[in-house]
XYZ file of C-alpha atoms in Angstrom:
636
model
C 11.219 -8.636 -17.549
C 13.417 -7.126 -20.015
C 16.277 -5.265 -19.334
C 17.486 -2.994 -22.146
C 21.414 -2.521 -20.906
C 21.165 0.963 -23.177
C 21.920 3.319 -20.945
C 24.849 3.823 -19.238
C 26.347 6.873 -19.457
C 29.200 7.559 -21.209
C 30.593 9.460 -18.208
C 29.388 7.282 -15.631
C 32.346 5.823 -13.275
C 31.484 2.546 -12.782
C 34.226 1.864 -10.491
C 32.839 3.855 -7.722
C 32.060 2.051 -4.399
C 27.898 2.205 -4.987
C 27.509 2.381 -8.625
C 26.950 -1.311 -9.403
C 25.699 -2.327 -6.150
C 21.694 -0.642 -6.773
C 22.355 2.833 -6.083
C 20.887 4.195 -8.771
C 17.481 6.397 -7.883
C 14.710 4.557 -9.297
C 11.782 6.128 -10.937
C 8.860 4.408 -12.443
C 7.082 5.608 -15.434
C 3.226 5.462 -15.605
C 0.299 6.635 -17.651
C -2.776 5.670 -19.744
C -1.487 3.586 -23.289
C -0.685 6.085 -25.847
C -0.206 8.875 -24.067
C 3.171 8.965 -24.806
C 5.434 7.596 -22.026
C 8.543 5.245 -24.001
C 8.655 8.472 -26.382
C 9.368 10.426 -22.370
C 11.530 7.813 -21.911
C 13.611 7.677 -25.289
C 13.496 12.050 -25.247
C 15.032 11.597 -21.754
C 17.800 9.454 -22.865
C 18.961 11.569 -26.156
C 18.667 15.213 -24.209
C 20.834 13.818 -20.710
C 23.598 12.265 -23.375
C 22.607 8.983 -22.291
C 22.590 7.193 -25.684
C 25.706 4.942 -26.408
C 27.393 5.573 -29.623
C 25.760 5.412 -32.455
C 22.235 4.041 -30.956
C 20.449 6.880 -32.086
C 21.171 6.357 -35.924
C 21.176 2.823 -35.290
C 17.332 2.610 -34.278
C 17.104 5.352 -37.238
C 18.425 3.721 -40.085
C 15.964 0.269 -38.276
C 13.356 2.486 -39.047
C 13.636 3.794 -42.694
C 14.561 -0.059 -43.256
C 11.296 -1.585 -41.796
C 9.553 1.607 -43.908
C 8.355 3.676 -40.406
C 8.961 6.826 -39.621
C 11.997 7.513 -36.430
C 9.288 7.113 -33.061
C 11.498 7.594 -29.898
C 9.949 5.132 -28.220
C 12.021 2.856 -30.353
C 14.371 3.346 -28.294
C 12.981 1.273 -25.581
C 9.840 -1.527 -27.695
C 12.829 -3.603 -27.979
C 9.915 -6.784 -28.392
C 8.688 -7.445 -31.679
C 5.169 -7.858 -31.155
C 5.511 -3.716 -29.754
C 6.620 -2.560 -32.631
C 3.641 -4.869 -34.911
C 1.311 -2.776 -32.014
C 2.490 -0.045 -30.463
C 1.960 -0.748 -27.643
C 4.344 -1.018 -24.445
C 3.340 -5.363 -23.392
C 6.690 -5.644 -21.414
C 8.466 -3.423 -18.085
C 11.751 -2.135 -19.280
C 14.470 -0.771 -17.388
C 17.696 1.552 -18.463
C 19.931 4.392 -17.112
C 20.641 7.488 -17.345
C 22.809 10.570 -15.729
C 21.754 13.798 -15.000
C 23.805 16.624 -13.356
C 23.045 15.330 -10.239
C 22.738 12.001 -10.046
C 22.536 8.484 -11.694
C 19.160 7.406 -12.179
C 17.133 3.715 -13.387
C 13.704 4.241 -14.856
C 11.571 2.245 -15.364
C 8.874 2.153 -18.601
C 5.593 0.509 -17.567
C 3.652 -0.352 -19.320
C -0.053 1.677 -19.599
C -2.636 -0.869 -21.688
C -4.513 -3.132 -19.082
C -4.322 -6.203 -20.740
C -0.574 -5.266 -19.334
C -0.970 -4.287 -15.245
C 1.133 -7.270 -14.478
C 3.938 -5.812 -15.709
C 3.054 -2.212 -14.867
C 2.576 -3.418 -11.067
C 5.761 -5.664 -10.861
C 7.465 -2.438 -12.358
C 6.649 0.320 -9.954
C 7.252 -1.931 -7.073
C 10.293 -1.076 -7.240
C 9.807 2.753 -7.578
C 10.739 4.747 -4.670
C 9.141 7.720 -6.806
C 7.213 8.025 -10.352
C 6.652 10.259 -13.206
C 2.607 10.027 -14.435
C 2.339 11.082 -17.769
C -1.189 12.466 -19.239
C -2.564 13.288 -22.042
C -3.015 17.394 -22.809
C -5.725 16.848 -25.053
C -7.518 13.863 -23.338
C -6.224 15.050 -19.898
C -6.653 12.659 -16.527
C -8.439 9.182 -18.551
C -9.863 5.744 -15.956
C -6.095 4.224 -16.714
C -4.673 6.858 -15.933
C -6.661 6.951 -12.125
C -6.213 3.227 -11.857
C -2.511 4.093 -12.417
C -2.634 6.400 -9.771
C -4.211 4.462 -7.302
C -1.208 1.816 -7.713
C 1.321 4.325 -7.162
C -0.510 4.929 -3.887
C -1.086 1.272 -3.301
C 2.347 0.759 -3.322
C 3.208 3.522 -1.143
C 4.811 5.541 -3.931
C 4.070 9.196 -2.830
C 7.080 11.044 -4.572
C 4.557 11.917 -7.720
C 5.886 14.221 -11.094
C 3.552 15.225 -13.469
C 4.441 15.622 -17.199
C 1.240 16.757 -18.940
C 2.465 16.113 -22.583
C 2.015 16.149 -25.940
C 1.363 20.275 -24.880
C 2.210 21.072 -28.728
C -0.956 18.879 -30.344
C -3.173 21.105 -28.278
C -1.462 24.726 -29.413
C 0.727 25.121 -26.115
C -2.731 26.260 -24.850
C -2.409 27.562 -20.873
C -5.272 27.324 -20.330
C -6.162 23.832 -20.909
C -2.984 23.271 -19.110
C -3.940 24.500 -16.551
C -7.519 22.599 -16.527
C -6.164 19.277 -16.515
C -3.065 19.952 -13.584
C -5.638 20.850 -11.706
C -7.991 17.700 -12.197
C -4.797 15.671 -11.915
C -3.792 17.257 -8.846
C -7.121 16.954 -7.471
C -7.681 13.749 -8.129
C -3.980 13.064 -6.446
C -4.157 14.824 -3.511
C -7.774 12.499 -3.058
C -6.065 8.952 -1.983
C -3.402 11.035 -0.001
C -0.710 11.907 -3.345
C 1.031 15.314 -3.120
C 2.059 16.356 -7.338
C 5.574 17.379 -6.486
C 5.545 19.335 -10.348
C 3.112 19.662 -13.102
C 5.220 19.528 -16.308
C 3.695 20.608 -19.830
C 6.100 19.127 -21.691
C 6.372 17.820 -25.838
C 8.355 14.390 -25.162
C 8.178 14.468 -28.882
C 9.736 18.005 -29.346
C 11.803 18.074 -26.478
C 9.650 20.621 -25.198
C 10.539 21.230 -20.799
C 12.429 17.960 -20.781
C 16.166 19.461 -20.317
C 15.482 22.687 -21.272
C 12.794 25.624 -21.037
C 10.868 26.605 -23.999
C 10.212 29.353 -25.841
C 6.248 28.064 -27.032
C 5.047 27.646 -23.339
C 6.887 30.999 -22.625
C 3.559 30.968 -19.808
C 5.623 28.549 -17.966
C 7.137 29.076 -14.184
C 7.912 25.715 -12.982
C 10.467 23.142 -13.419
C 11.585 21.515 -16.259
C 11.204 17.645 -15.880
C 14.511 16.947 -15.518
C 14.537 19.251 -12.244
C 11.268 17.779 -11.011
C 13.220 14.117 -11.044
C 16.453 15.454 -9.429
C 14.087 17.744 -6.567
C 13.099 13.969 -5.411
C 14.979 12.526 -1.963
C 16.283 9.206 -2.318
C 14.368 7.086 0.269
C 16.421 5.585 3.296
C 19.390 3.384 1.760
C 18.432 -0.439 1.834
C 21.390 -1.201 4.038
C 21.055 0.930 7.229
C 17.197 -0.836 6.983
C 17.209 -4.189 9.174
C 18.890 -7.013 7.700
C 16.878 -9.292 6.318
C 17.553 -11.763 3.982
C 15.176 -14.733 2.457
C 16.956 -17.902 1.808
C 16.455 -19.250 -1.966
C 17.865 -22.442 -1.249
C 20.489 -24.543 0.508
C 23.835 -26.416 -0.754
C 26.213 -29.289 0.642
C 29.404 -29.728 -0.035
C 31.883 -32.421 0.987
C 30.660 -31.771 4.491
C 29.103 -27.464 4.942
C 25.966 -26.719 3.832
C 25.803 -23.797 2.367
C 22.746 -21.206 2.446
C 22.198 -18.862 -0.854
C 20.354 -15.976 -0.772
C 20.126 -12.069 -1.413
C 19.977 -9.239 0.899
C 17.197 -7.343 0.431
C 18.431 -4.984 3.363
C 20.705 -4.718 5.954
C 24.000 -5.854 5.967
C 25.881 -9.274 7.180
C 28.868 -10.235 8.602
C 31.198 -13.018 8.915
C 31.136 -13.410 13.525
C 26.864 -12.426 12.792
C 24.721 -14.092 15.032
C 21.452 -14.628 13.098
C 17.557 -15.886 13.984
C 15.895 -17.779 10.788
C 11.883 -17.082 10.570
C 9.791 -18.349 11.188
C 11.384 -21.067 13.452
C 13.195 -19.090 15.272
C 16.723 -21.227 15.099
C 19.861 -19.288 15.631
C 23.300 -19.603 14.248
C 26.303 -18.060 14.061
C 27.701 -16.837 10.382
C 31.100 -18.681 9.801
C 32.285 -17.469 6.204
C 30.910 -15.743 3.634
C 31.566 -18.298 0.212
C 33.188 -17.432 -2.820
C 32.972 -19.124 -6.212
C 35.536 -20.202 -9.070
C 36.704 -17.142 -10.958
C 38.694 -14.658 -11.882
C 40.671 -14.765 -8.299
C 40.191 -10.121 -8.287
C 36.082 -10.766 -8.141
C 35.585 -13.588 -6.402
C 37.867 -13.246 -3.410
C 36.500 -14.097 0.106
C 34.711 -10.966 1.788
C 33.954 -10.884 5.652
C 30.908 -8.293 5.074
C 27.770 -8.117 2.055
C 25.396 -5.515 1.960
C 21.364 -5.129 0.372
C 21.355 -6.431 -2.610
C 24.786 -8.250 -3.422
C 23.122 -12.417 -3.788
C 25.146 -14.360 -0.722
C 26.729 -17.551 0.297
C 27.306 -18.499 3.661
C 28.114 -20.822 6.029
C 26.701 -21.701 9.936
C 29.109 -22.246 12.936
C 26.600 -24.754 13.420
C 24.000 -28.091 11.799
C 20.851 -26.255 11.877
C 17.757 -26.891 9.875
C 16.940 -24.244 7.293
C 14.470 -24.358 5.032
C 13.836 -22.198 1.440
C 11.783 -19.011 2.081
C 12.885 -18.872 5.528
C 13.546 -15.373 6.332
C 16.708 -14.676 7.699
C 17.456 -11.446 10.337
C 19.434 -9.920 13.351
C 18.261 -11.916 16.920
C 16.986 -8.212 18.343
C 15.799 -6.878 14.596
C 12.951 -9.953 14.049
C 9.704 -10.267 11.691
C 6.847 -10.764 12.288
C 6.102 -13.638 12.023
C 1.927 -14.328 11.301
C -0.292 -16.019 9.489
C -2.913 -14.101 9.592
C -2.718 -10.648 7.605
C -4.632 -7.305 6.770
C -3.910 -6.486 2.964
C -4.290 -4.459 0.152
C -4.392 -6.054 -2.862
C -4.471 -5.376 -6.433
C -6.602 -8.684 -8.580
C -4.948 -9.545 -12.010
C -6.468 -12.683 -12.684
C -10.125 -13.141 -14.954
C -11.611 -15.410 -12.581
C -12.751 -12.611 -9.338
C -10.935 -12.898 -5.978
C -14.322 -14.543 -4.133
C -14.060 -14.966 0.093
C -13.473 -18.088 0.867
C -10.784 -18.891 -1.891
C -7.685 -20.675 -1.151
C -4.438 -19.416 -3.288
C -0.525 -19.517 -2.676
C 0.877 -16.009 -1.311
C 4.404 -15.795 -1.891
C 6.971 -13.266 -0.415
C 10.351 -12.924 -0.772
C 10.626 -17.071 -1.050
C 8.275 -18.236 1.148
C 4.847 -19.785 0.072
C 1.944 -20.225 2.375
C -1.244 -21.312 0.912
C -3.642 -19.112 1.871
C -7.381 -18.695 2.834
C -8.947 -15.152 1.900
C -10.763 -15.073 4.977
C -12.957 -11.710 4.145
C -12.322 -9.001 1.851
C -13.024 -5.828 4.056
C -14.010 -3.608 1.551
C -13.804 -2.805 -2.516
C -12.164 0.886 -4.463
C -13.476 1.796 -7.039
C -10.696 4.271 -8.827
C -13.145 6.468 -9.978
C -15.087 7.376 -7.426
C -12.950 6.239 -4.280
C -15.780 5.189 -3.007
C -14.884 2.266 -1.074
C -17.770 -0.463 0.069
C -18.281 -3.835 1.130
C -17.956 -6.784 -1.134
C -18.184 -11.204 -1.339
C -15.888 -10.609 -4.968
C -13.677 -8.630 -7.257
C -13.647 -8.353 -10.274
C -9.641 -8.233 -12.579
C -7.990 -4.892 -12.280
C -10.194 -4.409 -9.278
C -8.742 -2.526 -5.205
C -9.684 -4.792 -2.965
C -8.735 -4.895 1.125
C -8.794 -7.990 2.051
C -7.630 -10.578 5.443
C -5.695 -13.509 4.564
C -5.193 -16.766 6.850
C -2.439 -19.359 6.432
C -2.453 -22.736 8.867
C 2.066 -21.933 8.708
C 3.238 -18.969 9.812
C 5.105 -16.807 7.931
C 7.969 -13.718 8.102
C 7.558 -11.171 6.892
C 7.294 -7.125 7.716
C 4.416 -4.406 7.647
C 4.566 -2.530 3.957
C 5.104 1.301 6.398
C 7.970 -0.198 8.041
C 10.030 -2.300 5.798
C 8.820 -1.760 1.646
C 10.718 -4.984 0.646
C 10.208 -7.990 3.114
C 6.182 -6.362 3.469
C 4.467 -6.741 -0.059
C 3.893 -10.312 -2.190
C 1.819 -11.022 -4.735
C -0.735 -13.723 -4.543
C -0.884 -17.307 -7.537
C -3.934 -19.001 -8.815
C -2.424 -21.977 -10.912
C 0.729 -21.106 -12.637
C -0.357 -17.238 -12.776
C -0.040 -14.434 -10.618
C -3.660 -13.083 -9.424
C -2.783 -10.253 -7.252
C -0.093 -7.888 -5.849
C -0.477 -6.823 -2.712
C 1.224 -4.718 0.620
C 0.765 -6.170 3.851
C -0.786 -3.189 6.364
C -1.522 -5.583 9.705
C -0.046 -9.077 10.387
C -1.309 -11.595 13.759
C -0.119 -14.942 15.108
C -3.629 -16.760 15.464
C -3.586 -19.877 16.982
C -5.764 -22.211 13.722
C -5.968 -25.811 15.791
C -9.401 -24.413 17.655
C -12.436 -25.588 17.472
C -15.464 -23.303 18.468
C -17.715 -25.056 20.947
C -21.087 -23.999 21.502
C -22.456 -22.370 23.777
C -25.097 -23.867 26.181
C -26.640 -20.505 26.921
C -28.256 -19.076 23.137
C -28.888 -15.629 22.202
C -32.410 -16.641 22.957
C -32.071 -17.612 25.995
C -30.966 -14.279 27.127
C -32.873 -12.084 25.238
C -36.102 -14.249 27.581
C -34.234 -13.695 30.424
C -33.246 -9.932 30.026
C -36.062 -9.491 27.811
C -34.563 -7.617 25.336
C -31.984 -8.945 22.291
C -28.025 -7.195 22.108
C -26.634 -5.303 19.947
C -23.978 -2.714 18.917
C -25.136 1.064 18.853
C -21.968 2.321 17.468
C -21.853 6.024 18.328
C -19.113 7.934 15.343
C -18.554 12.054 14.923
C -15.598 13.804 15.852
C -14.291 14.676 18.660
C -16.457 17.147 21.049
C -18.915 16.283 18.960
C -21.058 14.372 22.121
C -20.399 10.664 21.632
C -19.327 9.295 25.744
C -21.811 12.277 26.781
C -24.681 10.659 25.339
C -23.374 7.273 25.776
C -23.154 7.582 28.692
C -26.235 9.540 29.918
C -28.119 6.771 28.038
C -26.232 3.738 29.412
C -27.707 5.165 33.254
C -31.418 5.548 31.239
C -30.903 2.533 29.911
C -30.078 1.035 32.910
C -32.351 2.241 35.803
C -35.166 0.870 33.190
C -33.813 -2.158 33.479
C -32.112 -3.404 30.480
C -27.836 -5.054 30.379
C -26.256 -2.397 29.450
C -22.551 -1.182 28.553
C -20.337 1.083 27.014
C -17.118 1.033 25.748
C -15.722 4.077 25.290
C -12.871 4.732 22.604
C -10.810 6.785 24.663
C -10.434 4.135 28.264
C -9.695 1.176 25.699
C -6.294 2.949 24.843
C -5.601 2.595 28.860
C -5.689 -0.560 28.619
C -6.943 -3.559 25.174
C -5.832 -1.087 22.961
C -2.366 0.948 25.042
C 0.045 -1.071 23.230
C -1.619 1.142 19.759
C -0.366 3.956 18.219
C -1.928 6.246 16.215
C -0.659 4.676 11.781
C -3.015 3.971 9.382
C -2.583 0.581 10.369
C -2.653 0.967 14.410
C -5.784 2.947 13.753
C -7.862 -0.232 11.850
C -6.429 -2.365 14.298
C -7.781 -0.118 17.436
C -11.290 -0.599 15.506
C -10.897 -4.043 14.709
C -10.285 -4.967 18.587
C -12.860 -3.124 19.707
C -15.749 -4.255 17.115
C -14.442 -7.906 18.001
C -15.187 -6.778 22.181
C -18.567 -5.719 21.105
C -19.936 -8.313 19.429
C -18.814 -10.742 22.240
C -20.925 -8.921 24.186
C -23.595 -8.063 22.218
C -23.688 -12.084 21.767
C -24.019 -12.804 25.435
C -27.099 -10.417 25.270
C -25.691 -7.142 26.205
C -27.235 -3.875 24.706
C -23.177 -2.095 23.986
C -23.132 1.330 23.208
C -19.600 1.720 21.370
C -18.441 5.468 21.697
C -15.264 5.634 18.669
C -14.688 8.314 16.461
C -14.304 5.771 13.547
C -13.184 8.678 11.678
C -13.143 6.681 8.226
C -15.657 4.580 6.298
C -13.994 1.633 6.091
C -13.180 1.509 9.334
C -17.384 1.445 10.433
C -17.013 -1.270 7.207
C -14.709 -3.131 9.154
C -16.494 -2.999 12.342
C -19.235 -3.651 10.572
C -18.225 -6.276 9.221
C -17.183 -8.184 12.506
C -20.553 -7.371 14.659
C -22.804 -8.231 11.450
C -26.529 -7.325 11.455
C -26.647 -6.447 15.416
C -24.273 -3.778 13.964
C -26.177 0.346 14.302
C -24.566 2.907 12.957
C -25.090 6.422 14.820
C -23.368 9.852 13.201
C -23.439 11.973 16.064
C -23.019 15.192 14.702
C -21.605 18.569 15.213
C -19.933 21.158 13.143
C -16.004 21.743 13.860
C -16.551 25.378 15.133
C -18.999 23.150 17.729
C -16.694 20.940 18.683
C -13.763 22.736 19.335
C -15.380 25.263 21.151
C -16.522 22.536 24.288
C -12.895 20.524 22.798
C -12.921 19.076 26.520
C -9.940 17.406 26.211
C -7.528 20.788 24.893
C -6.949 18.510 21.923
C -7.390 21.096 19.324
C -5.611 23.352 20.870
C -3.247 20.750 21.067
C -3.668 20.191 16.910
C -3.848 23.263 16.096
C -0.188 24.641 17.627
C 1.172 21.246 15.599
C 1.224 19.212 18.840
C -1.183 16.459 17.863
C -0.020 14.589 14.341
C -3.176 13.795 12.330
C -5.763 15.017 14.379
C -9.113 13.883 12.986
C -10.681 17.470 11.801
C -7.509 19.186 11.290
C -4.934 17.660 9.820
C -6.893 13.935 8.976
C -9.781 13.494 7.622
C -13.406 12.834 8.902
C -15.386 10.792 6.066
C -18.947 11.369 7.077
C -21.338 8.651 7.197
C -23.645 8.284 3.439
C -26.890 6.609 5.603
C -26.170 6.356 9.673
C -29.128 4.584 11.079
C -29.350 7.136 13.720
C -27.881 10.666 12.876
C -27.966 13.153 16.275
C -27.122 16.839 15.653
C -25.720 18.247 19.030
C -25.048 21.274 18.101
C -28.119 22.254 17.573
C -30.323 19.744 20.050
C -30.302 20.112 23.766
C -28.448 17.109 25.648
C -32.066 15.968 26.875
C -33.047 16.220 23.710
C -30.538 14.006 21.819
C -30.016 11.769 24.706
C -34.530 10.781 24.746
C -33.153 10.220 20.446
C -30.708 8.191 21.223
C -32.552 6.017 24.475
C -36.057 5.626 21.946
C -33.795 4.375 19.450
C -31.959 1.371 21.367
C -35.721 0.654 22.952
C -37.561 0.255 18.859
C -34.686 -1.228 17.792
C -33.421 -3.761 20.565
C -35.494 -3.491 23.578
C -39.096 -3.975 22.099
C -40.786 -6.909 19.479
C -40.170 -10.701 19.962
C -37.742 -11.976 22.644
C -37.616 -15.531 20.888
C -35.148 -14.707 18.050
């Protein structure tokens, strides 16, 4: 990463506590190539009086000497290759200050060949400016960058619709582009803070309102930035300190690393994961140098690089993650992650790569690719491989456990990279983490599926009933179970609500917990189907990726049944009073009200309980199960 220290505000008091310890508000600038990101940043520096004295004149003189017209982007594009090719290839960090606060702004590459650097930059940001060309509108790469912001958990986004002067400040065109951008971001879960018509070249609506866009009544871009809310300070979060190295100084062993979150004090009892060993911090070390800046301290905070000794000689290795004993990270060797793939060679199931989280590295195998996402259409589908610049959800497994956090809980230790050979091949954020035993060898069953089918008179399989709460899934499942049982079938119902009283009682309703809920149901259903049972699952499973995960676990015996009723009908039934509570704001993220339900595109069977009597709807389900599982040869 190239760091260009050209924008320390002349009025900033760097002696104030915190200004030198990473408390500037980090923002990433993203967007399609040539939409004007670097020009916009140059203008931001100038219009906030953040350029060092003489810097603007210096750049103008260099431009004239090279026979080039002045460009604001020259303030940032310091690399020779960038000036020659007219594109930003590295990620540049600069600082500027408004009347509200100090910022560090990360100018990230827009060209698709340099998305790796863009991911590196965006991963450090708390908010983003998405730059869109007013004439070109929502380009493919703009959508890709926007989805990357979503992938990295950045939810505060202002949109600068740039080059408004080149379309003659046309209000109608601005509003058309603005609505297209707003709609796409809403579809991926990002609510736009502001859409601002700007001319980076002319300075329109950057720091001051422009008379050329008198029809615009919203904030300037600076106003939009100042309205962003900082994330919780890293020092207020649990201690996380990845061990970078260990040194011996005489008889003492010194542990070194950078504190990612929380604080470390002399006398703290600390734990090293995943080994589980504990010791007490005996001292924080100071290195040789001026006494005023290298005096021993008793405390260090997030952002500080530290060296410290322990009260006992415990075994510690590079990659260990330090925490307080009562704030432990997760220890897992099986993780589910959202992934952005960067390598020219596709990612395939079964591939072996190196996963790096913090300073820890582990060899991992791609156990499964549960879905691939089309960033244009936002359609998710099963996949066997992921091409370059593809977005996917994957399951990775390692032999040795890793210490980590979920991204939604602690972003700094909840993200990592995949390495193939010497190169970074992908970036990821962790959604789920499990500890599974690796030294287990599958044992062949003494009774085969064919044996069970001959004994039962039918094959095992899973009828997965999905639909809104109140659509009638449980009612249909229980009625079908009784009738099939009366016919001598081996049948069982797995009801989502019932399972949350037992197997899944430890799960909440976060996105990760909902996915884990489905995974557990699917694993149990698979076991029972393999044992010859007809399994009827009743689970809302609102998202396509939920059902695709279940399908990937269960395999060919998975039958997706959509139990449909319109929302008004479901609310009128409201057997558990949930819709009423959701409408009153007492239930957050309730499917159909405040959370989406994705209707199956091609279910094996669709049953409309709003129009069909219960007996007819039940007959459809029973007949389908009889046709697919209880008829035909049973010797397979």
